[in-house]
PDB file of C-alpha atoms in Angstrom:
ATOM      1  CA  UNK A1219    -106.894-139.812  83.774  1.00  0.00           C
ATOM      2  CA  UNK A1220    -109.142-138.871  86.298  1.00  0.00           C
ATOM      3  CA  UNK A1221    -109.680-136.065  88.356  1.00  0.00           C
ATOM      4  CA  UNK A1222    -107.741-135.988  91.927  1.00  0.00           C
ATOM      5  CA  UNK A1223    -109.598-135.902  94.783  1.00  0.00           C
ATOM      6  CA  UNK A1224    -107.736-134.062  97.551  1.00  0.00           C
ATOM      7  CA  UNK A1225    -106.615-134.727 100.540  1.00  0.00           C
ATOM      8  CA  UNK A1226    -107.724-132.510 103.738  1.00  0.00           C
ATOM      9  CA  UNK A1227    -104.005-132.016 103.849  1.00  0.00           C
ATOM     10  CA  UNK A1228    -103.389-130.807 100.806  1.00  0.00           C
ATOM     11  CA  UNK A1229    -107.053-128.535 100.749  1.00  0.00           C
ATOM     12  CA  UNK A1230    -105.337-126.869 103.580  1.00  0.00           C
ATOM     13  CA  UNK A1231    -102.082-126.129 101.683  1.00  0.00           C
ATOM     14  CA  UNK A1232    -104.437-124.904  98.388  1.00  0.00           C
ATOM     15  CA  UNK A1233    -106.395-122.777 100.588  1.00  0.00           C
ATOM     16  CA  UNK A1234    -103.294-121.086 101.165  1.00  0.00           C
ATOM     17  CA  UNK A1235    -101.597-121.444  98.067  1.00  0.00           C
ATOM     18  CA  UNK A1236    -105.061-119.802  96.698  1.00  0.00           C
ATOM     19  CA  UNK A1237    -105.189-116.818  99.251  1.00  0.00           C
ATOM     20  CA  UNK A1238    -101.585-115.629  98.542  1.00  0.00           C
ATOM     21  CA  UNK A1239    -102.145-115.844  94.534  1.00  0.00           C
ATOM     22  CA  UNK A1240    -105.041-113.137  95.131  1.00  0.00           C
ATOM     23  CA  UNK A1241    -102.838-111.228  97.780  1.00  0.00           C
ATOM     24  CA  UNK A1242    -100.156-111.254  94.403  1.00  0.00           C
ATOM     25  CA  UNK A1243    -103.331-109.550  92.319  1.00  0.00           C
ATOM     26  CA  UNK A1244    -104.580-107.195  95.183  1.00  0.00           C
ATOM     27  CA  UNK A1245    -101.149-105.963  95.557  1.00  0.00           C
ATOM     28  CA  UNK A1246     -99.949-104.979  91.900  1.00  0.00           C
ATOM     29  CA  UNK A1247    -103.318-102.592  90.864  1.00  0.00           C
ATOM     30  CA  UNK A1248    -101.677 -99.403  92.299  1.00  0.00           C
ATOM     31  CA  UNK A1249     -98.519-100.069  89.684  1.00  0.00           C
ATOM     32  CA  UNK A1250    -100.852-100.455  86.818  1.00  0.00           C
ATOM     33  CA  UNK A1251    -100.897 -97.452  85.124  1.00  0.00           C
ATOM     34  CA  UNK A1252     -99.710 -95.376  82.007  1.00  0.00           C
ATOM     35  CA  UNK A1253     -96.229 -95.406  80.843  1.00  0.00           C
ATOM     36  CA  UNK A1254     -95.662 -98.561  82.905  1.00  0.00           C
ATOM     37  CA  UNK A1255     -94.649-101.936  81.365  1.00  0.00           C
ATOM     38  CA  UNK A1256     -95.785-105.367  81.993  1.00  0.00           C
ATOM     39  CA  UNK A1257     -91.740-106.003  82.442  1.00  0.00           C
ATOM     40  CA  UNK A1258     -91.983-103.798  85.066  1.00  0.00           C
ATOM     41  CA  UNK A1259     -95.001-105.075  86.443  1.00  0.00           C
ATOM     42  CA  UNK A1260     -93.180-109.008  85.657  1.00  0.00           C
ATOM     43  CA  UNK A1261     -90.597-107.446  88.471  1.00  0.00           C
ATOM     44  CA  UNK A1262     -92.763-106.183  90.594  1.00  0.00           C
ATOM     45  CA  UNK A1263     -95.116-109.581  91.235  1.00  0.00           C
ATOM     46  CA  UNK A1264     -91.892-111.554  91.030  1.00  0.00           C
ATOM     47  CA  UNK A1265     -90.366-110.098  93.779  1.00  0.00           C
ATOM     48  CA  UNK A1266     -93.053-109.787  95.560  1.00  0.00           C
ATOM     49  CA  UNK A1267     -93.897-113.433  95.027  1.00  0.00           C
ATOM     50  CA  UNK A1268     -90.598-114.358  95.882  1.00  0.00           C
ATOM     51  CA  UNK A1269     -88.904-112.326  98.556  1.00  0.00           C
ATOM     52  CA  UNK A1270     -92.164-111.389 100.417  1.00  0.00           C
ATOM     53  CA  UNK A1271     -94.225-114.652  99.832  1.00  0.00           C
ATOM     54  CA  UNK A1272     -91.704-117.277 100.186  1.00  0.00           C
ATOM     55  CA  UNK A1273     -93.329-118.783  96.832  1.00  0.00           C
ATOM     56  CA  UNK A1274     -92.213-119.794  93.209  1.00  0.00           C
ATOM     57  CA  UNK A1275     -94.174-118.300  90.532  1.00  0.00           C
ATOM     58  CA  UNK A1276     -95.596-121.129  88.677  1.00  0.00           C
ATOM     59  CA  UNK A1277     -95.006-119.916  84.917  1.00  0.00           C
ATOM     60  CA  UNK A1278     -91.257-119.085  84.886  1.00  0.00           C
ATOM     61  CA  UNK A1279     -90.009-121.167  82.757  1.00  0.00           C
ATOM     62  CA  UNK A1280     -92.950-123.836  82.590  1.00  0.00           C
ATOM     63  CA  UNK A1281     -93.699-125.625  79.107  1.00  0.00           C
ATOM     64  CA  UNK A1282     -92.130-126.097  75.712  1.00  0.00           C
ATOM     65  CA  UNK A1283     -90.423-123.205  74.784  1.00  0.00           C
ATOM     66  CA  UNK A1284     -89.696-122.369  78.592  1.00  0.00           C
ATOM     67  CA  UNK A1285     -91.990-119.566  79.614  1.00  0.00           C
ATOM     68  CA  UNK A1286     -89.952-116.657  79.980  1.00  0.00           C
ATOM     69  CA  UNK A1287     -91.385-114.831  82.338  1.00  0.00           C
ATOM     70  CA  UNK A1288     -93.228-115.060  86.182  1.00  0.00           C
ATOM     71  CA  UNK A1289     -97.069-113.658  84.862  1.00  0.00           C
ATOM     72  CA  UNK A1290     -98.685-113.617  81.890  1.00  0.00           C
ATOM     73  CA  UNK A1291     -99.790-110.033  80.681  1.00  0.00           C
ATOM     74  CA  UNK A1292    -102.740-109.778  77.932  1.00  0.00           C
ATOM     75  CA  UNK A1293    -103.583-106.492  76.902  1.00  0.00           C
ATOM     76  CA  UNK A1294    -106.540-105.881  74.355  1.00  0.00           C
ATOM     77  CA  UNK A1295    -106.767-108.045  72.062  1.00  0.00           C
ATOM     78  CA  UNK A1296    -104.576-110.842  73.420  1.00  0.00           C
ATOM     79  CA  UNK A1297    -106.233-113.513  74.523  1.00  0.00           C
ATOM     80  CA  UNK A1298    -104.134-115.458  77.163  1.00  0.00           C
ATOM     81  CA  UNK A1299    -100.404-116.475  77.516  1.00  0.00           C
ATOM     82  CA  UNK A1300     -98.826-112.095  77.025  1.00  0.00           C
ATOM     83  CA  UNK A1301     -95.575-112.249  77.412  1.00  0.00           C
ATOM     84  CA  UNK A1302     -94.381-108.788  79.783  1.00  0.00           C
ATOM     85  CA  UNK A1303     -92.338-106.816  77.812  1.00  0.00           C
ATOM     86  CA  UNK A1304     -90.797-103.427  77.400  1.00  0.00           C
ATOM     87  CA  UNK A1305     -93.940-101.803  76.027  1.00  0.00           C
ATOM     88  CA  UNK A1306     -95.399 -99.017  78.293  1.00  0.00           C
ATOM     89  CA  UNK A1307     -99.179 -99.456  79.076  1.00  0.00           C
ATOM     90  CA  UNK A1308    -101.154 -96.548  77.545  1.00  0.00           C
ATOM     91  CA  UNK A1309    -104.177 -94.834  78.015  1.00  0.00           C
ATOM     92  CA  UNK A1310    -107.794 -97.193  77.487  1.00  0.00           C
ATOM     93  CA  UNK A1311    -105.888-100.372  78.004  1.00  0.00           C
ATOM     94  CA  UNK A1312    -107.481-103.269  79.102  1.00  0.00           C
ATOM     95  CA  UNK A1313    -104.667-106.117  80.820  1.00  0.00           C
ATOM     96  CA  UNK A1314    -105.191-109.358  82.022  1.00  0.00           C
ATOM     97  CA  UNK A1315    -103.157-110.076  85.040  1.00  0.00           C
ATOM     98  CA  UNK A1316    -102.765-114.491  85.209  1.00  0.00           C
ATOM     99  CA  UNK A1317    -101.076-115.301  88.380  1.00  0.00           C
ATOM    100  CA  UNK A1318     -99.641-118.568  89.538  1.00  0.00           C
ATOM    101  CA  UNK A1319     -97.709-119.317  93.124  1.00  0.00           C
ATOM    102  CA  UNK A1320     -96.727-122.645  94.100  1.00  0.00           C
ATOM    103  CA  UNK A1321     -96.332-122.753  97.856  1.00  0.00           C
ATOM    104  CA  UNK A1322     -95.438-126.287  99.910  1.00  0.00           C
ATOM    105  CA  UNK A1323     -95.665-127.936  96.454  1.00  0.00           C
ATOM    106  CA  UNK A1324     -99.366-127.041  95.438  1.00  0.00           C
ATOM    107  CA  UNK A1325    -100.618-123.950  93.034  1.00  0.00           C
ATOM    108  CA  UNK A1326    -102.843-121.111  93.457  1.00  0.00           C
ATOM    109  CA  UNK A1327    -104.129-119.775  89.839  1.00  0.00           C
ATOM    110  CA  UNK A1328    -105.837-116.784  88.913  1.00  0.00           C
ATOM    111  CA  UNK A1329    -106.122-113.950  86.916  1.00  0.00           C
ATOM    112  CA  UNK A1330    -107.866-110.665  86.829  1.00  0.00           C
ATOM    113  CA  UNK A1331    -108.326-107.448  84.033  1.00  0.00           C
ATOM    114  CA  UNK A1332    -107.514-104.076  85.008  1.00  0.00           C
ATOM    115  CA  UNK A1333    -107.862-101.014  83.028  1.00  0.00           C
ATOM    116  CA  UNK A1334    -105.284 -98.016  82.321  1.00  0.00           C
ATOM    117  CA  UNK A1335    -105.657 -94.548  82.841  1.00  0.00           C
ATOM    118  CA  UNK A1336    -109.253 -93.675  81.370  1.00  0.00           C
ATOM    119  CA  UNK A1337    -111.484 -96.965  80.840  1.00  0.00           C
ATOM    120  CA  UNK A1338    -112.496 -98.077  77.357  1.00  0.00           C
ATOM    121  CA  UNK A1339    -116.071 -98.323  77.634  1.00  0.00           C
ATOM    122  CA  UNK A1340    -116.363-101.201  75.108  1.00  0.00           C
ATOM    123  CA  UNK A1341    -113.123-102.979  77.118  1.00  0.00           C
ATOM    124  CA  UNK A1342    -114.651-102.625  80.212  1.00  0.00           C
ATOM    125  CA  UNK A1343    -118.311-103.763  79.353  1.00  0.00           C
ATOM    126  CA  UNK A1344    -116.447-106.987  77.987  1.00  0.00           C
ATOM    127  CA  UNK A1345    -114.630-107.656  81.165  1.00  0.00           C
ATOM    128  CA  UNK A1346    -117.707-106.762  82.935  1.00  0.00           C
ATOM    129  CA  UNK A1347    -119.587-109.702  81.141  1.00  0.00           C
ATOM    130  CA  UNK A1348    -117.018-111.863  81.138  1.00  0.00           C
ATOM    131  CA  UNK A1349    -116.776-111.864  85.462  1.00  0.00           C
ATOM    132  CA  UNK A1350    -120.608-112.674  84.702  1.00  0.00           C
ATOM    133  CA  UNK A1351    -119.575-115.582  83.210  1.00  0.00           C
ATOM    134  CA  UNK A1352    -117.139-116.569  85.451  1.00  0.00           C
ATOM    135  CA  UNK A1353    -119.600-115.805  88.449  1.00  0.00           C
ATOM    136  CA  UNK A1354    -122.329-117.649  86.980  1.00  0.00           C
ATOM    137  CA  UNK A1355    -120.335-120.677  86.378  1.00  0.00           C
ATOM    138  CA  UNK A1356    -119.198-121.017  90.237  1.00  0.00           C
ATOM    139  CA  UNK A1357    -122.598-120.601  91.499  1.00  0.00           C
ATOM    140  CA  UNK A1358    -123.494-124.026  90.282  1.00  0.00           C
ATOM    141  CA  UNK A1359    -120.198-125.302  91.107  1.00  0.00           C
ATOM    142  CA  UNK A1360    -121.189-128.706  93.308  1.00  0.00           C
ATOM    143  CA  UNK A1361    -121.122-132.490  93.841  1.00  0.00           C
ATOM    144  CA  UNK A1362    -123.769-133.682  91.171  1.00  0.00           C
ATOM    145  CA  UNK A1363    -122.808-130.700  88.662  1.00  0.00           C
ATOM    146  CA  UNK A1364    -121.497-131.679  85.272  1.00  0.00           C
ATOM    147  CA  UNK A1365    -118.768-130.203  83.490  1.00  0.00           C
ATOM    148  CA  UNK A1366    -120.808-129.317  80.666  1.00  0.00           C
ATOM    149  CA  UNK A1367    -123.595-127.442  82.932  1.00  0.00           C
ATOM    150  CA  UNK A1368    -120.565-125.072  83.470  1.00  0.00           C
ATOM    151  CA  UNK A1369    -119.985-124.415  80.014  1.00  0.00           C
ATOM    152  CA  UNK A1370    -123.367-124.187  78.780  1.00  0.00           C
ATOM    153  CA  UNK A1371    -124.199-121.619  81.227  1.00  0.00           C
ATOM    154  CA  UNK A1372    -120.322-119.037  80.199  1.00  0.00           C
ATOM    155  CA  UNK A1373    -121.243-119.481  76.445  1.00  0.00           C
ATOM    156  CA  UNK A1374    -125.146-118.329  76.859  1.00  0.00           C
ATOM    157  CA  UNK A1375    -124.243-115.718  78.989  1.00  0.00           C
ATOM    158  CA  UNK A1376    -121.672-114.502  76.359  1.00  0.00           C
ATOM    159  CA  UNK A1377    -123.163-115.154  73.576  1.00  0.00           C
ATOM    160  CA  UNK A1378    -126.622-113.055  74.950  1.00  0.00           C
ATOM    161  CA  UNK A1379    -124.245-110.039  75.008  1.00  0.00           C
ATOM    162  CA  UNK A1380    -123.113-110.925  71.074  1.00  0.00           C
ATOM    163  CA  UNK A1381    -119.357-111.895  72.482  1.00  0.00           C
ATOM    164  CA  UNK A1382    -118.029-115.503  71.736  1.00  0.00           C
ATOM    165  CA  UNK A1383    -116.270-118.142  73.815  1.00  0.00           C
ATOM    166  CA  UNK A1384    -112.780-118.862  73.161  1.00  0.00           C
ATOM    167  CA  UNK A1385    -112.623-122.417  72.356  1.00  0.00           C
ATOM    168  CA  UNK A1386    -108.838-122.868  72.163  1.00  0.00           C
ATOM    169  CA  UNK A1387    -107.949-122.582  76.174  1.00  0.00           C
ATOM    170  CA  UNK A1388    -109.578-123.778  78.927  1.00  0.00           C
ATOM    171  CA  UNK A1389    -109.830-124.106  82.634  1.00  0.00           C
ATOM    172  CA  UNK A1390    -107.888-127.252  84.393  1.00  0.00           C
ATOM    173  CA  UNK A1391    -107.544-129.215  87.614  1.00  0.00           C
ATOM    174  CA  UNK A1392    -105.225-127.985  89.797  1.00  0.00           C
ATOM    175  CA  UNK A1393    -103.330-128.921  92.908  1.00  0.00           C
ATOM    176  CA  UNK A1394    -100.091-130.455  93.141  1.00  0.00           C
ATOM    177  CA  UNK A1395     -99.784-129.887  89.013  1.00  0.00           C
ATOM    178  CA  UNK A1396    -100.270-126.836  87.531  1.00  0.00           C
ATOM    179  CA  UNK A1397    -102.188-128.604  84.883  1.00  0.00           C
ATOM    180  CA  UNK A1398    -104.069-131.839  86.086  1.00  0.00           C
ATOM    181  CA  UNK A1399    -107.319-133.529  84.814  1.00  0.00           C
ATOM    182  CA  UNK A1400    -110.051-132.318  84.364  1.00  0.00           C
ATOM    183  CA  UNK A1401    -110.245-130.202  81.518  1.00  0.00           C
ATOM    184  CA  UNK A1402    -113.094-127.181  81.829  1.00  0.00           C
ATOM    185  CA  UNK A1403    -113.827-125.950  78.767  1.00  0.00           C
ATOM    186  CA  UNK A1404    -116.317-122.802  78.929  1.00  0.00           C
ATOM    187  CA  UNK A1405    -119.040-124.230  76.355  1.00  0.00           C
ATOM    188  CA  UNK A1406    -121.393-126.815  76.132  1.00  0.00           C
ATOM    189  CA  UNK A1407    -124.091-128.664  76.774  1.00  0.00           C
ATOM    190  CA  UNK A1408    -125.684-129.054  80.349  1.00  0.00           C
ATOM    191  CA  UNK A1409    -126.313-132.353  81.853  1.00  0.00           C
ATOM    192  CA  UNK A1410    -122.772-133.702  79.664  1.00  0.00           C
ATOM    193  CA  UNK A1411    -119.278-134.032  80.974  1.00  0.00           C
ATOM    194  CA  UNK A1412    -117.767-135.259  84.106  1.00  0.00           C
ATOM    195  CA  UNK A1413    -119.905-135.040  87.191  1.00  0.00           C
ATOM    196  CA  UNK A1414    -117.911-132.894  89.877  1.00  0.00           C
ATOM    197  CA  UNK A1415    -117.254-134.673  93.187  1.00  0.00           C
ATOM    198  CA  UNK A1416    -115.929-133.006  96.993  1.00  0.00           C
ATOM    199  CA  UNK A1417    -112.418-132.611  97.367  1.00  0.00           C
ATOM    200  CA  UNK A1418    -112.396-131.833  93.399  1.00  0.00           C
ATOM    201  CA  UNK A1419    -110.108-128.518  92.511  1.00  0.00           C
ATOM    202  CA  UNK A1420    -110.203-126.717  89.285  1.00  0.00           C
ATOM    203  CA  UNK A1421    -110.356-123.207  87.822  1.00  0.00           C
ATOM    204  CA  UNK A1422    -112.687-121.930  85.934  1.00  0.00           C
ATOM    205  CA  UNK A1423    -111.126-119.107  83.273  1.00  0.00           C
ATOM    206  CA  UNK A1424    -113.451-117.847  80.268  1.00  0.00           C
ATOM    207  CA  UNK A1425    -111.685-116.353  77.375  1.00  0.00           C
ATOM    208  CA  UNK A1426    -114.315-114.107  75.624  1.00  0.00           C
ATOM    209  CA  UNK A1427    -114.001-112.258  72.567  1.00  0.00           C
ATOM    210  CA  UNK A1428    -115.691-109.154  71.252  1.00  0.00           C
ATOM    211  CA  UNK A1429    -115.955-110.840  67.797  1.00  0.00           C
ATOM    212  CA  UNK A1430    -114.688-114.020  66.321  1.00  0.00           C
ATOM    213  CA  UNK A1431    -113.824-116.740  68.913  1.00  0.00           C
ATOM    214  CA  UNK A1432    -110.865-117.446  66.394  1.00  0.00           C
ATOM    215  CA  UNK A1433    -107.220-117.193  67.412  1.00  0.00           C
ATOM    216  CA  UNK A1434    -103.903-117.283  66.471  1.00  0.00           C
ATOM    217  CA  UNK A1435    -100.213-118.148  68.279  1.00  0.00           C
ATOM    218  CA  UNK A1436     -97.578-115.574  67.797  1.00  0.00           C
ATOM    219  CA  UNK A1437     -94.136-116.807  66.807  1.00  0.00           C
ATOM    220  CA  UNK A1438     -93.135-116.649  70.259  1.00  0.00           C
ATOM    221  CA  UNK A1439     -95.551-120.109  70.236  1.00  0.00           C
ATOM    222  CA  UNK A1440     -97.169-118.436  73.479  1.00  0.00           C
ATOM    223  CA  UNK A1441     -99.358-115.317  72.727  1.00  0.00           C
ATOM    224  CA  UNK A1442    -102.599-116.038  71.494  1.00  0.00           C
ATOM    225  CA  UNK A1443    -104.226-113.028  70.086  1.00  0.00           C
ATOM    226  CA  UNK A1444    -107.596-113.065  68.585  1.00  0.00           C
ATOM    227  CA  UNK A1445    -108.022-113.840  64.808  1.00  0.00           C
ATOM    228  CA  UNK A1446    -110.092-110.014  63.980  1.00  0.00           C
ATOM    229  CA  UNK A1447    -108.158-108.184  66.325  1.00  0.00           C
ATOM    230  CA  UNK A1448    -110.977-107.244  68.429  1.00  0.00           C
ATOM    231  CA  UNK A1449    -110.533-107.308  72.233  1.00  0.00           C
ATOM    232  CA  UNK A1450    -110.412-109.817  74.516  1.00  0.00           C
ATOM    233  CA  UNK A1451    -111.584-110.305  78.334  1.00  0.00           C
ATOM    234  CA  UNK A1452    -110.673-113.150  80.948  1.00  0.00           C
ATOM    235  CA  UNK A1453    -110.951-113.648  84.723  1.00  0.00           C
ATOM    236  CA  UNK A1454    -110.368-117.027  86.445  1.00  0.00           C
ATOM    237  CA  UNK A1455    -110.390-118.359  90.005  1.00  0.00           C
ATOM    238  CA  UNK A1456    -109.527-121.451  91.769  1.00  0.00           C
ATOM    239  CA  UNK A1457    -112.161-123.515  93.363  1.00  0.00           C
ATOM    240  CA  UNK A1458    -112.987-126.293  95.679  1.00  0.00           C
ATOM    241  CA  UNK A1459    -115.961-128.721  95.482  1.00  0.00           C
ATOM    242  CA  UNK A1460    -117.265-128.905  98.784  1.00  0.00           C
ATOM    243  CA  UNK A1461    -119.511-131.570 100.139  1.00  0.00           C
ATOM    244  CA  UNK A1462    -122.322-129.002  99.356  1.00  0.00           C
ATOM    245  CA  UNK A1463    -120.859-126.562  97.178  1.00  0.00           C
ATOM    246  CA  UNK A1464    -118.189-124.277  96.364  1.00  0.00           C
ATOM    247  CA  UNK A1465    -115.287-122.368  97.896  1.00  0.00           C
ATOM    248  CA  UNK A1466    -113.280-119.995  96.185  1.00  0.00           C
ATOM    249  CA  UNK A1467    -109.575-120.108  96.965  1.00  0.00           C
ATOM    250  CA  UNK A1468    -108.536-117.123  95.009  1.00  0.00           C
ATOM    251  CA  UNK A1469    -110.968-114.866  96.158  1.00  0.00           C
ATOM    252  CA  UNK A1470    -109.894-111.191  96.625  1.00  0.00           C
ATOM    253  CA  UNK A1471    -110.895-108.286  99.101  1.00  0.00           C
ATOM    254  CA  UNK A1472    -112.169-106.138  95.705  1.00  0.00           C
ATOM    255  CA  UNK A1473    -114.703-108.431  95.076  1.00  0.00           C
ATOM    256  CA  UNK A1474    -118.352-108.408  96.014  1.00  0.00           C
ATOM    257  CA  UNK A1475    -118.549-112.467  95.824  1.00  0.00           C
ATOM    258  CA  UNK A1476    -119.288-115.338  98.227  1.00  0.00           C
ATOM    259  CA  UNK A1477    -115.815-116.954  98.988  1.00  0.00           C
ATOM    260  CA  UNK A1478    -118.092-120.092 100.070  1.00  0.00           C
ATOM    261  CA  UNK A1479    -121.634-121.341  98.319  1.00  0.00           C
ATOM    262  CA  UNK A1480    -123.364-124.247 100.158  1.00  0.00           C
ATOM    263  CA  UNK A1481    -126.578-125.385  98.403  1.00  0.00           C
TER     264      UNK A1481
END
């Protein structure tokens, strides 16, 4: 299976798919605080989503068991794939917010961590590094780059700061499927993998880990929490391979970040 090259068409329809995904993120940070749950928060983006957007949240009932749920919620030391629950947030929490809209039949993925009440120091460094690694990764996003130039340059990043790369999960094509080819794993070797190509779309996710890079699924065969316990940091955005670079489709107003790299 090779990756799909898009259509102008349907680069149009993820540009907007993309834009209202952040506009789902930018929107929920006031709710996130303590004593709130991630059920509550579930309600709030689905709605919102929904009845505002005119979208479908991607995960609701996606996969094998159905996912229960409209956005994944990872606090501390899960690593991807919280399930919102009935659990109120407390103070020094560190949540990953994963977002998915599908909007005239494409997706717009991504996912950002926010912090509750008063920051964990060691939480927030974490998160901080781990946007490094994301950043660092779409810089060299562009025709001629190789998928394993993308994950050589998350896991030295990571691994400088003594944090690991989740090897379990990984980024994805994107467009029409939630889940299409290729597969962007967030280590490796530079100069190996799939060379990119215009009209490409992907995101790029890293899952790093304050210790082990070890895991484990909870019975709920969704929650992946790490192996030692020790927290856990993602961000992820979806891109577009330009003829001479990148363009970031998830981009939100909060971030100090080129939504377009030419090279």
């Amino acid at each position: 299976m090779a990756a799909i090259i898009k259509t102008p068409e349907l680069i149009e329809k993820m540009r907007v798919a993309g834009r209202l995904a952040a506009e789902v993120l930018e929107m929920i940070g006031e709710h996130v605080k303590v004593g709130v749950t991630t059920d509550e928060l579930n309600t709030i983006c689905h709605n919102y989503i929904v009845d505002v957007q005119g979208c479908i949240p991607a995960p609701l009932n996606y996969g094998h068991p159905p996912f229960p749920k409209s956005i994944c919620t990872s606090i501390n030391h899960v690593i991807c794939h919280g399930i919102p629950d009935d659990k109120p947030l407390k103070d020094g929490d560190s949540v990953n917010i994963d977002v998915t809209v599908i909007k005239d039949g494409v997706h717009g993925d991504t996912s950002k961590m926010f912090f509750v009440g008063k920051e964990n120091i060691m939480a927030k460094r974490l998160a901080i590094v781990t946007q490094e690694c994301l950043y660092k990764a779409i810089e060299l996003v562009k025709p001629g780059c190789r998928l394993g130039d993308i994950g050589e340059v998350i896991q030295n990043h990571a691994e400088k700061h003594s944090y690991s790369v989740v090897r379990d999960f990984c980024g994805h094509g994107i467009g029409e499927g939630f889940h299409e080819e290729p597969q962007v794993v967030h280590y490796g070797r530079a100069g190996t993998g799939e060379e990119l190509k215009a009209g490409m779309c992907f995101t790029i996710e890293p899952m790093i880990n304050a210790g082990t890079h070890k895991l484990k699924v909870l019975k709920d065969q969704w929650t992946a929490v790490t192996k030692d316990r020790k927290l856990s940091a993602q961000w992820e955005h979806t891109l577009l391979v330009t003829e001479n670079g990148v363009e970031v489709l998830t981009l939100r107003n909060d971030e100090d970040f080129p939504r377009i790299i030419t090279h």
